[in-house]
Amino acid sequence: MGKKNDYLGLPVHSLKGVGPKISILMERKGIKTIEDLFYFLPIRYEDRRHLRKISEIKEGEKALIVAKVVASKSLFFRHFRKKAYEAIVDDGTGSISVKWFQWISQYLKNVCRKGNILLLSGMVGKFGNRLQMVHPDITILEDENEIEAYKAIVPVYSEIEGLKQGTLRNLIKRAFEDYGGHIKSIVPAEIEKLYGLVPLYEAFLKLQFPDDDVSSQTSSLELLTSLRHRYLERLIFEEYFLFQLALLMKRGEVKKEQGINFQAKGAYYNRFEKGLPFKLTSAQKGVLKEIEGDMVRNEPMNRLLQGDVGCGKTICAILAACIAIDSGYQVAFMAPTEILAEQHYLTIHRVFEGMGIPLTFLRGNMGKERREVLEGIKKGKIRVAIGTHALIQEDVEFEKLGLVVIDEQHRFGVIQRKLLKEKGSGVGGQRSEDRVRGFEGSRVQGEEVKDVPVDFQLAIRNPQSAIHSVPDTLVMTATPIPRTLSMVVYGDLDVSIIDEMPEGRQKIWTKVFLDKNKNTVYGMIEEELKKERQVFIVYPLVEESEKVELLNAKEMAAYFQKSVFPSYRVGLLHGRMKAEEKEATMFRFKNRGIDILVCTTVIEVGIDVPNATMIIIEHAERFGLSQLHQLRGRVGRGLHPSKCILITSEKKTALATKRLKVMEETTDGFVIAEEDMKLRGPGDMLGVRQAGLPHFRVGDIVKDVNIMIHARKVAEEVMHKFTADDVVKINEKVMERWENNIHFSDIA
Ligand code: ADP
Ligand code: MG
């Protein structure tokens, strides 16, 4: 920061009137630069043109008064069982009572300190025979005359401790006078015109200094508020536009690399497709078209495939693998855990073995055999290698790797994906042979997925070929997220969506039960067990401090075994177990060595147990809908009808119960994801509150979705118009704004 000519990036103390003391106060509020100050927008406006005297105001009207606090105290209304805070204010013509209920903060008490002069705006009411205002908008004034000097519609800012509103207002004004001329949009002028966007400077100006615009007596606060909307949208657009440009540039970088021109579908592809015992859904066909289109193109594919569990993603990935193999290339297939990798291996083995395609499962503990297998991959004898992410982490050498399929399942490992970087080879213009691609580790409700590497290296060696072509990448995820959100999270990837289930798939019967009806649920469990089916019982993670309140998986497993289902085998699976223990337990469950598996969310990862037909989720209100949907996907994977039971306590709010009802109504992961996002916000929904989403200054990802879509569209249109100089500047801006969130290659 603080580059030449970057006036907006100057620290706030560059401003006359801002010394070290005010600097510190501002910094506490996140205001460091002149630009931050411009972005510190009013939270509301106050019409100070029509000040009233207390002696004139009447019950039932809205009024603005200036008065001095003469007394204040806490109250308790026994009758309503309500706490309140009251201040008596006087303006020389009379006095009224001002009251606040609930949230009574120290801040409020400070505001109401005796002697303070307050500007109060609100509805006039009556309590007994005294006039009162309840929860008025309130501003501390420096003195009684301040209002006379500034009779206008004024901006009101979120409180900065130790800094008066009037002072702040003057400082922002000064910043505008001194530096406002340097406000410059990254949106090209002709595009602003084309889309009717007001100039950025104007948007800031109108938001910060409304009185310039509505000084006439006829303008109303309402009019102002509606205008504000338009100017705010302009700022949001600016922010989203920059963000989308960043993602597109990032994507463009990948596309510039030398990829592989695969041939169109060949013999293996056709043979595999013909052999399928079912017809592909039209969603699958569409996706395959997109994948094939990418693969035959010279640019490396960088595609994300989203779709609910069981929608047929793996089949699509196998068909993509066929395209690579048809063209004489190798395929690497990776999953986050060994058990999932093995599952993939078994599926793929079934089809490729018969087609004469040599493949291998690179296990963790292979012993001596490993060398031989590695040799086979290096020599190209083995065409498909399946394993965990260690597959590419540990310098496995391929003869001719063409396609990497990554099964991310539910984990949003892709979110903080750093851009694949090339380790410079030193020789001018030559491609390096390694690509480094970082994936951030993720947490599942606090349970660390320990067996997944946080960062891994994609070390690809094609010793035989002179040019090192970058293989195509296909990432699969079974966690649908709202389309608009995927534009933010996966904006640098091409996204394919399968939003259709194969025909004849049975819906998982889902029902919300109250705690007190647990016995009914136990009866239902018993019915399943009698049919020799298996059951999952899931508990939320237990934090130490909550132990008393929540049922703990461990204790419940013991209880079920001893007191409820003594003649069945109860198993336990939780995140604190060692990886090998977990895998062993899962393996036993899969092989019917366990009837009831009591577990925490560790089972979320796409484990396939076709004989499990029932899942019970305790304290269901503690989970996000998307997570419940993931959990529900653990059943219904075989031929038998399956059930999902969500248990919640009657003590929980109506809202919590209503939320759970969404699960009864739909099994569409995208619908559930939308609901989840509306209810919990995008960060929480993804379970990546701390690490995940980029922070936006003015935009709200949920509310301002349409602006994001628009920004994306415009960014795509104008991408090519930027000069190299522009790109450098844009890059700098992006780094300043989101350096921790989007990792950007050096474009210049
Ligand atoms: P995902 O990877 O999305 O969870 P899979 O590709 O594993 O889904 O498919 C789930 C199951 O559905 C598999 O048994 C697969 O053979 C089957 N399947 C896939 N596509 C279809 C289809 N179009 N019609 C019927 N069954 C299908
Ligand atoms: Mg290609």
XYZ file of C-alpha atoms in Angstrom, residues 11-13 18-33 36-37 40 160-161 163 168:
26
model
C -3.167 6.595 5.993
C -5.898 8.645 7.648
C -3.402 10.730 9.547
C -6.377 13.613 12.264
C -3.591 13.118 14.749
C -2.330 9.973 16.440
C -5.246 9.933 18.856
C -7.991 10.002 16.250
C -5.969 7.642 14.047
C -6.063 5.047 16.768
C -9.786 5.485 17.360
C -10.462 5.073 13.657
C -8.169 2.138 13.259
C -10.100 0.319 15.973
C -13.084 0.598 13.706
C -11.092 -0.678 10.744
C -10.552 2.704 9.132
C -6.941 2.941 8.101
C -6.848 4.772 4.828
C -11.677 3.424 4.195
C -13.037 6.740 5.324
C -17.416 4.429 6.159
C -16.724 5.345 16.862
C -15.867 5.379 20.514
C -15.109 10.446 18.345
C -16.293 12.590 12.071
